[in-house]
XYZ file of C-alpha atoms in Angstrom:
783
model
C 19.763 24.182 -8.919
C 17.321 22.059 -11.019
C 16.574 18.844 -9.076
C 14.834 16.204 -11.155
C 12.775 13.571 -9.515
C 11.775 10.625 -11.752
C 8.550 8.610 -11.589
C 7.517 4.958 -11.409
C 9.544 3.973 -14.349
C 12.875 4.713 -12.657
C 14.774 6.408 -15.219
C 18.592 6.110 -15.038
C 20.413 9.129 -13.788
C 22.180 9.351 -17.270
C 18.846 9.452 -18.981
C 17.576 12.191 -16.725
C 20.723 14.347 -16.998
C 21.476 13.611 -20.849
C 24.898 12.408 -19.755
C 26.304 8.918 -20.267
C 28.622 9.130 -17.214
C 26.852 10.869 -14.363
C 28.636 10.927 -10.983
C 27.000 10.457 -7.606
C 27.406 13.533 -5.347
C 25.508 12.322 -2.150
C 23.572 9.179 -1.210
C 24.153 5.376 -1.423
C 23.388 2.449 -3.665
C 19.594 2.594 -2.775
C 18.937 6.254 -3.337
C 21.287 9.010 -4.342
C 21.705 12.406 -6.021
C 23.702 12.534 -9.447
C 25.265 15.309 -11.486
C 27.119 15.436 -14.818
C 30.777 14.976 -14.318
C 31.519 18.654 -15.357
C 28.772 19.906 -12.844
C 30.300 18.080 -9.713
C 32.029 21.227 -8.522
C 29.476 23.896 -9.721
C 29.194 25.743 -6.436
C 32.974 26.601 -6.733
C 32.514 28.143 -10.114
C 29.232 29.947 -10.344
C 30.489 32.121 -13.132
C 30.035 29.161 -15.490
C 26.365 28.806 -14.917
C 25.095 32.355 -15.579
C 21.623 32.279 -17.088
C 21.290 28.452 -16.797
C 20.559 26.075 -13.665
C 22.854 23.154 -12.555
C 21.015 19.964 -13.234
C 20.942 17.117 -10.865
C 18.715 14.026 -10.395
C 17.571 12.248 -7.378
C 17.171 8.474 -8.217
C 15.067 6.427 -5.874
C 14.023 3.442 -8.118
C 15.978 0.922 -5.984
C 13.642 1.686 -3.114
C 10.931 0.015 -4.945
C 12.787 -2.391 -7.289
C 15.493 -4.954 -7.029
C 15.953 -8.617 -7.183
C 12.952 -10.775 -8.092
C 12.620 -12.025 -4.499
C 11.164 -8.784 -3.409
C 8.124 -9.728 -5.507
C 7.045 -11.944 -2.549
C 5.848 -8.699 -0.973
C 2.972 -8.844 -3.453
C 1.692 -11.752 -1.551
C 0.945 -9.275 1.282
C -1.282 -7.197 -0.910
C -4.300 -7.405 1.525
C -2.244 -5.863 4.195
C -1.063 -2.960 1.826
C -4.700 -2.424 0.807
C -5.911 -2.240 4.384
C -3.171 0.240 5.131
C -4.342 2.442 2.320
C -7.754 2.594 4.005
C -6.225 4.586 6.847
C -4.961 7.239 4.488
C -8.086 7.426 2.378
C -10.319 8.818 5.056
C -12.276 12.097 4.181
C -10.827 15.442 4.897
C -11.573 17.537 8.002
C -11.556 21.219 8.891
C -8.014 22.668 8.566
C -8.148 24.384 11.912
C -9.008 23.227 15.418
C -8.593 19.742 16.905
C -9.470 16.711 15.023
C -12.921 15.261 15.703
C -13.473 12.156 17.576
C -14.648 10.542 14.285
C -10.987 10.800 13.039
C -9.829 8.720 16.010
C -12.698 6.397 15.560
C -11.851 5.882 11.916
C -8.132 5.113 12.647
C -9.170 2.717 15.462
C -11.584 0.811 13.139
C -8.947 0.483 10.323
C -6.392 -0.868 12.860
C -8.851 -3.428 14.046
C -9.382 -4.523 10.443
C -5.719 -4.713 9.954
C -5.302 -6.780 12.851
C -8.011 -9.302 11.701
C -6.182 -9.633 8.530
C -3.110 -10.799 10.404
C -5.214 -13.259 12.423
C -6.837 -14.388 9.101
C -3.375 -15.040 7.519
C -2.136 -16.971 10.410
C -5.441 -18.829 10.758
C -5.138 -19.975 7.003
C -1.688 -21.190 7.810
C -3.065 -23.027 10.786
C -5.850 -24.474 8.617
C -3.270 -25.820 6.168
C -0.682 -27.030 8.850
C -2.907 -27.980 11.661
C -6.218 -29.076 10.287
C -5.559 -30.461 6.864
C -2.011 -31.962 7.553
C -1.639 -32.741 11.280
C -5.355 -33.452 11.988
C -6.981 -34.921 8.846
C -4.356 -36.306 6.722
C -2.148 -37.569 9.608
C -5.185 -39.389 10.964
C -6.068 -41.035 7.572
C -4.545 -44.144 6.284
C -3.916 -42.638 2.937
C -1.290 -40.124 4.311
C 0.289 -42.401 7.153
C 0.865 -45.228 4.890
C 4.572 -46.173 4.847
C 4.692 -44.671 1.294
C 2.425 -41.785 2.221
C 3.099 -38.108 2.596
C 3.204 -38.245 6.429
C 4.639 -41.812 7.098
C 6.516 -40.498 10.232
C 3.104 -39.840 11.936
C 1.739 -43.303 11.319
C 0.332 -45.166 14.496
C 2.918 -46.377 16.925
C 5.200 -43.435 16.573
C 5.765 -40.845 19.295
C 4.166 -38.187 17.124
C 1.140 -40.217 16.334
C -0.932 -38.685 19.188
C -3.097 -35.842 17.806
C -1.915 -33.371 20.331
C 1.684 -33.870 19.489
C 0.892 -33.617 15.689
C -0.728 -30.384 16.382
C 2.109 -29.107 18.412
C 4.471 -30.015 15.568
C 2.182 -28.337 12.930
C 2.171 -25.145 15.026
C 5.665 -24.457 13.836
C 4.364 -23.371 10.486
C 2.138 -20.509 11.604
C 4.820 -19.657 14.193
C 7.505 -19.520 11.564
C 5.389 -17.516 9.291
C 4.639 -14.903 12.086
C 8.264 -14.730 12.763
C 9.185 -14.012 9.285
C 6.716 -11.272 9.020
C 8.165 -9.706 12.300
C 11.694 -9.919 10.875
C 10.696 -8.301 7.430
C 8.900 -5.531 9.319
C 11.839 -4.857 11.640
C 14.374 -5.069 8.812
C 12.809 -2.948 6.376
C 12.033 -0.309 8.958
C 15.626 0.100 9.709
C 16.529 -0.087 5.802
C 13.992 2.210 4.588
C 11.795 4.270 7.120
C 14.135 5.262 9.994
C 15.195 8.480 8.248
C 14.761 11.383 10.589
C 13.791 14.785 9.040
C 15.682 17.994 9.523
C 15.047 19.372 12.934
C 13.449 22.588 12.054
C 10.905 21.930 9.257
C 7.846 23.390 10.786
C 6.470 26.442 9.422
C 3.146 28.219 8.669
C 1.911 25.180 6.694
C 3.089 22.677 9.265
C 2.533 23.845 12.844
C 3.333 21.539 15.656
C -0.518 20.999 16.153
C -3.400 19.739 14.315
C -3.837 22.535 11.869
C -2.030 23.290 8.404
C -1.379 20.691 5.673
C -1.049 17.295 7.265
C 2.052 16.325 5.058
C 3.857 19.211 6.460
C 3.706 18.205 9.964
C 7.241 17.462 11.418
C 6.567 13.754 12.545
C 4.548 12.752 9.373
C 7.303 10.907 7.775
C 8.705 9.396 10.969
C 6.308 6.987 12.512
C 8.830 4.691 14.393
C 6.660 4.420 17.642
C 3.353 3.320 16.023
C 5.101 0.870 13.675
C 7.042 -0.660 16.471
C 3.934 -0.969 18.672
C 1.639 -2.415 15.967
C 4.543 -4.764 15.052
C 4.704 -6.147 18.575
C 0.818 -6.506 18.801
C 0.461 -8.265 15.378
C 3.327 -10.582 16.149
C 1.733 -11.450 19.489
C -1.679 -11.762 17.694
C -0.289 -14.297 15.203
C 1.373 -16.460 17.798
C -1.860 -16.345 19.972
C -3.769 -17.522 17.066
C -1.567 -20.522 16.545
C -1.776 -21.153 20.279
C -5.676 -21.055 20.143
C -5.658 -23.445 17.262
C -3.653 -25.888 19.101
C -5.297 -25.565 22.460
C -8.920 -25.675 21.284
C -8.980 -29.398 20.266
C -7.006 -30.445 23.437
C -9.393 -28.596 25.652
C -12.436 -30.134 23.995
C -10.922 -33.520 24.211
C -10.205 -33.108 27.950
C -13.694 -31.881 28.771
C -15.346 -34.698 26.895
C -13.307 -37.589 28.376
C -14.165 -38.895 31.893
C -10.554 -40.052 32.344
C -8.941 -36.651 32.082
C -6.840 -35.989 35.225
C -7.799 -33.064 37.430
C -4.359 -31.507 36.666
C -4.753 -31.585 33.028
C -8.278 -29.990 33.313
C -6.818 -27.314 35.541
C -4.059 -26.722 33.043
C -6.694 -26.301 30.212
C -8.523 -23.750 32.230
C -5.295 -21.939 32.892
C -4.506 -22.055 29.273
C -7.765 -20.591 28.404
C -7.554 -17.709 30.829
C -3.974 -16.788 29.575
C -5.049 -16.785 25.984
C -8.042 -14.515 26.848
C -5.725 -12.177 28.744
C -3.363 -12.179 25.884
C -6.009 -11.239 23.331
C -7.343 -8.436 25.555
C -3.750 -7.195 25.798
C -3.167 -7.159 22.170
C -6.550 -5.324 21.500
C -5.573 -2.714 24.252
C -2.204 -2.096 22.542
C -3.657 -1.655 19.222
C -6.616 0.465 20.297
C -4.696 2.544 22.775
C -3.455 5.251 20.443
C -2.787 5.931 16.848
C -0.143 8.079 15.018
C 1.441 11.147 16.347
C 2.443 13.581 13.593
C 2.971 16.768 15.615
C 6.595 15.873 16.132
C 9.140 13.073 15.233
C 8.351 10.446 17.779
C 11.466 8.876 18.939
C 10.020 7.167 22.017
C 9.314 3.408 22.067
C 6.991 1.464 24.298
C 9.601 -0.790 25.556
C 7.358 -2.969 27.697
C 5.053 -3.704 25.005
C 7.738 -4.290 22.422
C 9.556 -6.739 24.576
C 6.889 -8.439 26.818
C 4.092 -8.731 24.335
C 5.872 -10.876 21.651
C 7.861 -12.883 24.243
C 4.789 -13.535 26.331
C 2.818 -14.720 23.324
C 5.715 -17.007 22.233
C 5.982 -18.344 25.780
C 2.347 -19.050 25.937
C 2.455 -20.891 22.632
C 5.217 -22.986 23.979
C 3.141 -23.810 27.059
C 0.187 -24.600 25.017
C 2.127 -27.028 22.900
C 3.420 -28.680 26.016
C -0.155 -28.948 27.262
C -1.414 -30.324 24.014
C 1.506 -32.810 23.522
C 0.797 -34.286 26.912
C 0.023 -38.157 26.591
C -3.666 -38.845 25.882
C -3.678 -42.425 24.718
C -7.309 -42.749 23.718
C -7.417 -39.528 21.716
C -7.929 -39.891 17.959
C -8.546 -37.392 15.307
C -11.628 -37.364 13.092
C -13.595 -34.830 11.122
C -12.493 -31.195 11.005
C -11.117 -28.755 13.625
C -13.641 -26.147 14.529
C -12.578 -23.779 11.697
C -15.955 -22.944 10.392
C -17.032 -21.011 13.444
C -13.516 -19.097 13.680
C -13.559 -18.037 10.044
C -17.201 -17.172 10.101
C -16.706 -14.904 13.201
C -13.764 -13.338 11.510
C -15.660 -12.663 8.283
C -18.668 -11.353 10.201
C -16.457 -8.978 12.318
C -14.846 -7.764 9.287
C -17.876 -7.016 7.722
C -19.271 -5.106 10.774
C -16.085 -3.125 11.055
C -16.348 -2.099 7.261
C -19.959 -1.042 7.743
C -19.080 0.996 10.801
C -16.067 2.528 8.873
C -18.416 3.507 6.119
C -20.786 5.270 8.617
C -17.967 7.195 10.256
C -16.389 8.159 6.735
C -19.774 9.375 5.595
C -20.192 11.421 8.635
C -16.679 13.023 8.108
C -17.401 13.729 4.471
C -20.848 15.317 5.196
C -19.156 17.534 7.910
C -16.475 18.798 5.521
C -17.455 17.982 1.949
C -14.712 17.612 -0.553
C -15.438 18.120 -4.220
C -14.312 15.095 -6.430
C -13.667 12.731 -3.497
C -13.777 9.144 -4.534
C -17.178 7.345 -3.985
C -18.593 10.411 -1.828
C -15.872 10.024 0.775
C -16.255 6.130 0.953
C -12.902 5.514 -0.666
C -11.400 4.337 2.758
C -14.168 1.766 3.582
C -13.954 0.529 -0.120
C -10.280 -0.042 0.255
C -10.793 -1.929 3.665
C -13.407 -4.127 2.015
C -11.239 -4.853 -0.937
C -8.292 -5.829 1.441
C -10.712 -8.216 3.556
C -11.931 -9.721 0.207
C -8.419 -10.307 -0.934
C -7.421 -11.952 2.392
C -10.524 -14.095 2.381
C -10.198 -15.297 -1.174
C -6.536 -16.003 -0.869
C -7.095 -17.869 2.454
C -9.906 -19.904 1.007
C -7.967 -20.585 -2.386
C -4.753 -21.825 -0.556
C -6.691 -24.056 1.737
C -8.714 -25.527 -1.115
C -5.678 -26.063 -3.200
C -3.911 -27.875 -0.421
C -6.919 -30.044 0.157
C -7.259 -30.805 -3.592
C -3.624 -32.000 -3.519
C -4.223 -34.195 -0.479
C -7.445 -35.658 -1.853
C -6.056 -36.890 -5.039
C -8.698 -37.221 -7.684
C -11.634 -36.530 -5.271
C -13.076 -33.185 -4.493
C -12.772 -31.949 -0.791
C -15.897 -32.071 1.113
C -17.768 -34.364 -1.281
C -18.799 -38.104 -0.719
C -15.886 -40.376 -1.580
C -13.270 -37.965 -0.401
C -10.804 -39.483 2.016
C -10.579 -36.231 3.988
C -13.382 -33.943 5.215
C -11.562 -30.914 3.530
C -11.105 -27.233 4.584
C -13.892 -25.482 6.551
C -17.002 -25.033 4.468
C -16.850 -21.214 4.584
C -13.415 -21.281 2.920
C -14.800 -23.550 0.024
C -17.662 -20.979 -0.420
C -15.104 -18.115 -0.464
C -13.022 -19.816 -3.186
C -16.063 -20.692 -5.167
C -17.259 -17.057 -5.275
C -14.180 -16.051 -7.479
C -15.554 -17.052 -10.855
C -18.848 -15.029 -10.580
C -16.833 -12.075 -9.265
C -14.531 -12.275 -12.221
C -17.484 -12.580 -14.501
C -19.092 -9.389 -12.848
C -15.713 -7.647 -13.241
C -15.598 -8.624 -16.907
C -19.124 -7.098 -17.444
C -18.138 -3.881 -15.765
C -14.951 -3.646 -17.754
C -16.867 -4.350 -20.996
C -19.188 -1.363 -20.102
C -16.395 0.944 -19.523
C -14.765 -0.149 -22.841
C -17.890 0.490 -24.664
C -18.245 3.935 -23.153
C -14.707 4.637 -24.133
C -15.148 3.532 -27.816
C -18.332 5.818 -27.905
C -16.141 8.805 -26.516
C -13.438 7.990 -29.071
C -15.897 8.161 -31.929
C -17.344 11.406 -30.880
C -13.930 12.964 -30.289
C -12.353 11.839 -33.403
C -14.560 14.269 -35.428
C -13.083 17.311 -33.808
C -9.264 16.358 -33.418
C -7.968 17.770 -36.782
C -9.697 21.123 -35.987
C -7.392 21.532 -33.088
C -4.423 21.822 -35.286
C -4.636 24.816 -37.539
C -4.079 24.119 -41.185
C -4.010 20.297 -40.777
C -5.441 18.070 -43.578
C -8.015 15.820 -41.779
C -6.934 12.156 -41.597
C -9.473 9.997 -40.175
C -6.982 7.233 -39.127
C -4.767 9.778 -37.292
C -7.844 11.305 -35.738
C -8.945 7.977 -34.379
C -5.625 7.207 -32.858
C -5.352 10.477 -31.098
C -9.009 10.337 -29.852
C -8.411 6.777 -28.796
C -5.458 7.910 -26.578
C -7.613 10.495 -25.129
C -10.596 8.178 -24.462
C -8.246 5.583 -22.757
C -6.841 8.319 -20.615
C -10.330 9.226 -19.481
C -10.821 5.767 -18.204
C -8.787 6.705 -15.158
C -11.472 9.083 -14.151
C -14.046 6.199 -14.015
C -11.920 4.134 -11.680
C -13.884 5.230 -8.613
C -17.157 3.832 -10.002
C -15.494 0.708 -11.109
C -14.036 0.200 -7.597
C -17.419 1.036 -6.209
C -19.190 -1.664 -8.397
C -16.461 -4.181 -7.466
C -17.036 -3.485 -3.845
C -20.810 -3.813 -4.105
C -20.415 -7.207 -5.898
C -18.049 -8.338 -3.424
C -20.041 -7.454 -0.549
C -23.154 -9.235 -1.980
C -21.130 -12.436 -2.748
C -19.273 -12.369 0.436
C -22.515 -12.277 2.364
C -23.989 -14.975 0.222
C -21.079 -17.188 0.878
C -21.312 -16.680 4.616
C -25.158 -17.339 4.526
C -24.490 -20.390 2.415
C -21.845 -21.846 4.679
C -23.800 -21.280 7.853
C -27.241 -22.335 6.489
C -26.425 -25.691 5.173
C -22.943 -26.647 6.541
C -22.036 -28.124 3.071
C -19.717 -27.126 0.130
C -21.439 -25.466 -2.745
C -21.514 -28.486 -4.866
C -23.096 -30.560 -2.149
C -25.497 -27.669 -1.282
C -26.711 -27.320 -4.889
C -26.874 -31.258 -5.538
C -30.732 -31.624 -5.262
C -31.448 -28.209 -7.096
C -31.884 -27.642 -10.876
C -29.273 -29.350 -12.822
C -28.019 -26.135 -14.348
C -27.645 -24.643 -10.962
C -26.039 -27.816 -9.538
C -23.452 -27.841 -12.541
C -22.728 -24.172 -11.995
C -22.061 -24.666 -8.282
C -19.779 -27.703 -8.871
C -17.936 -25.672 -11.760
C -17.380 -22.758 -9.396
C -16.100 -24.920 -6.518
C -13.774 -26.671 -8.827
C -12.621 -23.648 -10.754
C -12.243 -21.394 -7.834
C -9.351 -22.826 -6.050
C -7.538 -23.408 -9.364
C -8.085 -19.953 -10.485
C -6.712 -18.570 -7.120
C -3.711 -20.815 -7.464
C -3.055 -19.569 -10.993
C -3.751 -16.024 -10.079
C -1.169 -16.088 -7.242
C 1.438 -17.601 -9.574
C 0.829 -15.088 -12.334
C 0.782 -12.395 -9.571
C 4.303 -13.386 -8.368
C 5.567 -13.728 -12.033
C 4.220 -10.392 -13.028
C 5.668 -8.877 -9.839
C 9.130 -10.185 -10.621
C 8.881 -8.827 -14.024
C 7.708 -5.463 -12.813
C 10.631 -5.264 -10.406
C 13.171 -6.013 -12.993
C 11.637 -4.682 -16.124
C 11.074 -0.799 -16.353
C 8.630 -1.296 -19.242
C 6.360 -3.416 -16.945
C 6.568 -1.001 -14.191
C 5.132 1.853 -16.371
C 1.817 -0.243 -16.579
C 1.453 -1.689 -13.074
C 3.886 -0.033 -11.014
C 1.864 3.065 -10.392
C -0.779 1.097 -8.360
C 2.002 -0.547 -6.328
C 3.937 2.680 -5.686
C 0.717 4.400 -4.596
C 0.371 1.755 -1.892
C 3.795 1.828 -0.714
C 4.083 5.619 -0.727
C 2.170 5.756 2.511
C 3.681 4.952 5.928
C 2.550 1.778 7.761
C 0.140 3.506 10.064
C -2.498 0.569 10.267
C -0.552 -2.531 9.308
C 2.946 -3.027 10.283
C 3.418 -6.114 8.025
C 2.500 -4.245 4.971
C 5.316 -3.648 2.349
C 7.627 -0.915 3.351
C 7.114 2.863 2.809
C 9.745 4.172 0.368
C 8.612 7.770 1.077
C 9.925 7.699 4.495
C 13.317 7.474 2.975
C 12.805 9.580 -0.075
C 11.087 12.696 1.350
C 13.655 13.223 4.167
C 16.349 12.784 1.505
C 14.888 15.479 -0.702
C 14.103 17.797 2.336
C 17.602 17.454 3.557
C 19.067 18.133 -0.030
C 17.017 21.262 -0.534
C 17.521 22.666 2.998
C 21.289 21.966 3.018
C 21.933 23.258 -0.513
C 20.061 26.512 -0.068
C 21.478 27.136 3.339
C 25.105 26.630 1.989
C 24.827 28.501 -1.217
C 21.834 31.018 -0.745
C 20.815 29.988 -4.172
C 17.567 29.346 -5.951
C 16.232 25.798 -6.612
C 13.514 24.245 -8.829
C 12.520 20.790 -7.931
C 11.164 19.016 -10.972
C 8.962 15.946 -10.641
C 7.499 13.642 -13.078
C 4.525 11.155 -12.320
C 5.116 9.717 -8.820
C 8.124 11.880 -8.566
C 5.903 15.002 -8.472
C 4.159 13.471 -5.427
C 7.493 13.054 -3.637
C 8.540 16.514 -4.559
C 5.337 18.083 -3.183
C 5.540 16.098 0.032
C 9.274 17.162 0.381
C 8.341 20.901 -0.244
C 5.638 20.649 2.401
C 8.480 19.656 4.837
C 10.642 22.748 4.074
C 11.292 25.629 6.567
C 9.659 28.969 5.367
C 12.914 30.502 4.554
C 14.031 27.580 2.439
C 10.464 27.454 0.701
C 10.875 31.139 -0.467
C 13.950 29.892 -2.512
C 12.164 26.883 -4.058
C 9.999 26.554 -7.082
C 8.064 23.346 -7.935
C 7.625 22.104 -11.480
C 5.287 18.988 -11.786
C 4.384 17.161 -14.989
C 2.294 14.094 -15.532
C 1.290 14.492 -11.999
C -1.344 12.276 -10.228
C -1.515 14.903 -7.261
C -5.179 15.870 -7.927
C -6.347 13.218 -10.352
C -5.449 10.153 -8.360
C -4.181 11.155 -4.849
C -6.603 14.170 -4.586
C -9.668 11.769 -5.018
C -8.683 8.832 -3.152
C -6.768 10.689 -0.321
C -8.717 13.889 0.108
C -7.463 14.618 3.713
C -3.841 15.011 2.395
C -4.110 15.953 -1.332
C -7.463 17.416 -1.654
C -8.331 20.854 -2.893
C -7.513 22.380 0.388
C -4.080 21.109 0.943
C -3.200 21.747 -2.694
C -4.401 25.363 -2.475
C -2.397 25.710 0.749
C 0.688 24.399 -1.019
C 0.252 27.000 -3.847
C -0.219 29.757 -1.333
C 2.806 28.835 0.834
C 5.188 28.013 -2.094
C 4.343 30.957 -4.327
C 6.131 29.421 -7.467
C 4.430 26.322 -8.864
C 3.569 25.143 -12.512
C 1.983 21.913 -13.607
C 2.055 20.569 -17.054
C -0.484 17.993 -18.232
C -1.802 16.300 -21.351
C -5.201 15.090 -22.356
C -3.706 11.750 -23.508
C -2.124 11.105 -20.184
C -3.808 8.344 -18.153
C -2.089 9.316 -15.005
C -1.277 12.961 -14.919
C -3.824 15.801 -14.909
C -4.474 19.348 -13.780
C -4.235 20.116 -10.158
C -6.945 22.802 -10.346
C -5.821 25.420 -7.864
C -5.468 29.143 -8.463
C -4.071 32.129 -6.553
C -6.596 33.262 -3.919
C -8.345 36.617 -4.530
C -6.222 39.525 -3.496
C -2.841 37.685 -3.472
C -0.028 38.524 -5.463
C -0.746 37.627 -9.100
C 0.942 34.475 -10.217
C -1.507 32.931 -12.650
C -3.042 29.475 -12.594
C -0.893 26.511 -11.591
C -1.837 24.444 -14.623
C -0.720 24.659 -18.157
C -2.431 22.413 -20.441
C -3.633 20.338 -21.881
C -0.311 20.392 -23.881
C -0.631 19.439 -27.510
C -0.150 15.704 -27.971
C 1.068 14.857 -30.531
C 2.925 18.124 -31.132
C 1.929 18.025 -34.856
C -0.994 16.372 -36.447
C 0.653 15.213 -39.616
C 3.753 16.042 -41.654
C 4.861 19.618 -42.155
C 8.061 21.476 -42.853
C 8.886 21.507 -39.020
C 7.967 17.916 -38.507
C 8.691 15.962 -41.670
C 8.028 12.547 -39.894
C 5.084 11.607 -38.069
C 5.014 12.885 -34.305
C 4.446 10.135 -31.824
C 1.636 10.277 -29.219
C 3.595 10.696 -25.996
C 0.874 10.160 -23.375
C 2.618 10.039 -19.913
C 6.288 10.163 -21.376
C 8.986 12.739 -22.472
C 7.492 15.910 -20.916
C 11.060 17.467 -20.711
C 11.226 17.317 -24.606
C 8.037 19.720 -24.803
C 8.934 23.254 -25.314
C 6.661 24.160 -22.627
C 8.831 22.403 -20.102
C 11.953 24.713 -20.654
C 9.653 27.865 -20.883
C 7.884 27.087 -17.525
C 11.225 26.008 -15.730
C 12.913 29.368 -16.821
C 9.907 31.289 -15.732
C 10.000 29.708 -12.307
C 13.754 30.656 -11.920
C 12.970 34.168 -13.123
C 10.249 34.556 -10.598
C 12.435 33.244 -7.832
C 15.136 35.679 -8.711
C 12.650 38.583 -8.588
C 11.489 37.518 -5.089
C 14.960 36.440 -3.862
C 15.476 37.384 -0.250
C 18.505 39.529 0.788
C 21.743 37.658 0.948
C 21.880 38.155 4.663
C 18.804 36.062 5.241
C 20.338 32.976 3.816
C 22.685 32.844 6.753
C 19.813 32.635 9.084
C 18.582 29.373 7.599
C 18.571 26.411 10.102
C 21.703 24.121 10.231
C 20.985 20.572 9.352
C 20.874 18.356 12.547
C 18.924 15.439 13.773
C 16.620 16.011 16.681
C 17.627 13.635 19.444
C 15.351 14.944 22.159
C 13.751 12.069 24.307
C 11.999 14.341 26.768
C 8.640 15.084 24.875
C 5.303 16.072 26.228
C 2.443 13.646 26.457
C 0.051 13.669 23.795
C -3.549 12.618 23.092
C -4.302 9.015 21.884
C -3.361 9.679 18.249
C -3.207 13.127 16.560
C -3.950 11.692 13.229
C -6.223 8.930 13.932
């Protein structure tokens, strides 16, 4: 059997199988295995396939694509990036228990992820409670009979500030409920696929050693996702409750006419909110992922009581704030500057602590080629926090601009005080950040141009007998130089993180030092600086609004158009490949459906037929194929060969996720699998060599990599290629003669090493483990 697994582009089954009318042999409308119609009953007629494999294709594109509404997941990009930080930690020693630093790393990432949920809900509170219910509803411009909030004008029941705040709390509460619903629904649709019960082997013991992706519970994280979902839901509801309660408590304490009962209720609300916050932190910090086995257990008390208690507390707070206070009026801003400042400062401290832990792990077990010297995880965490902060500030600024009309929020003459000063500063740092990014990108472009010029002189010499053509050489060298830009991505991300850290610290210092928006803070400085500050403030919110609209539009196009997915889909598919270990509201993990699908298929087919199987993966499909092979029982693995091409296993995943795809795990995969070949081209911007060889003293199998393959296959016109050959880059590896040669060599090697027929009968029968009585485990075996 030759099992094809396509990449990001999502090739149709007919294209993969070279057949216009393929049939589905197993699976559903989301992900399925297809064959050609004449191969549907191949197992009943083995005599027809002497000397050639039966081709079939696993198509998983609908796991990451579909209708345009799914592009709204892109708005949760900060959550996805923060979740990536969990998986980008440095590698540890393959044997022995994980060091405490691993658990500390996982804890810090989960706390950062929780802060992003609080930040998102706080931004919704800023818009609904502060800008609308507090500022706009307290101004004549909005409560005029023709205004936007006429139903809140004086004399109406809703006119009191506390009741307006209680009404506005419906927005963040509804947002939190929507996130909970999406997380629960996508879990049942994508990630609740149990693996075969006996997939542990030498590379996947039920402990801490071995390849991490071979652990039986790696692709089944139901318990951690459910617990984090409950904690983040409660955190969102508690954030809304704090935003409603804080102004009411401040009013009660500052008024001499407040009844004693209302004061007591205020104290009770504060105690309950503090207790709720401590409980949420305890649930998040208590334990991380358990990968030693599929963890079917659920923390029923936390799942039920935590969100329900937070919702009940929010209702009680709204009742408390809505109690009649006839003399209460709204003026100024709600205390958002302090809250957002504490959030930003806490996130910065967590990122710095995460960097220290990551650096310690990397120095203990150095991994050659790890991105940013082991700081890839902290860099992802910083970018996630920066994205969350800039999006929050931009949304608040855009709403304030809309409510203020022609005036600028926070400036003299504006009818509304505007959003917190810190959010205005965060939106204002976007223009200088984009300018810095443009300079870094220009430097990378210049470097690529120099490399292309140097390589163009030697391209023709690689094709014996070719007549040099400067234009053709420049195009080939340009494709290679563009592909090499991928290798500079870590330093580009490092530069972005450094600029982001400096600008973020400057924004926090500027907001806390002067308490004024950038345009006002620079009013009395040099005219050029004042003009730059005003331009940054005015353009920042517009840029964010435009960027978010463009982002959603681009996402819709990427979900619908395969051509667009080839250019931007790889980054999104990398992010959603990993399970939701840190943030339960991140976009769903398609690999928790695809990897068990492939594992079940390979295990079941080899057990039923006793045959040989080559799993053939392109691009992201090669990552799915490798992850599935890691999950195979040893008896099945001896019947399976792996063929990867255009694979980002080492070039992308090995650098950014060294604990899971670094040189050690990939070498272990080669050692355990026995049959593996990888094809790559120098013009491919995504795929590359995996760089592992058979260990000294082992059975000779040669290197895994074959390449770089010639691209184009012919330099110019010749009798075999009368028309110009295209530069294929990342596409059409199956058309290369090396593909068929290596596939046939893998099948031949499997035939030579084929176990006795009797051994096939001893392979495990496919069954789902339903055991509930499981031993206790430490607080997180994988951080």
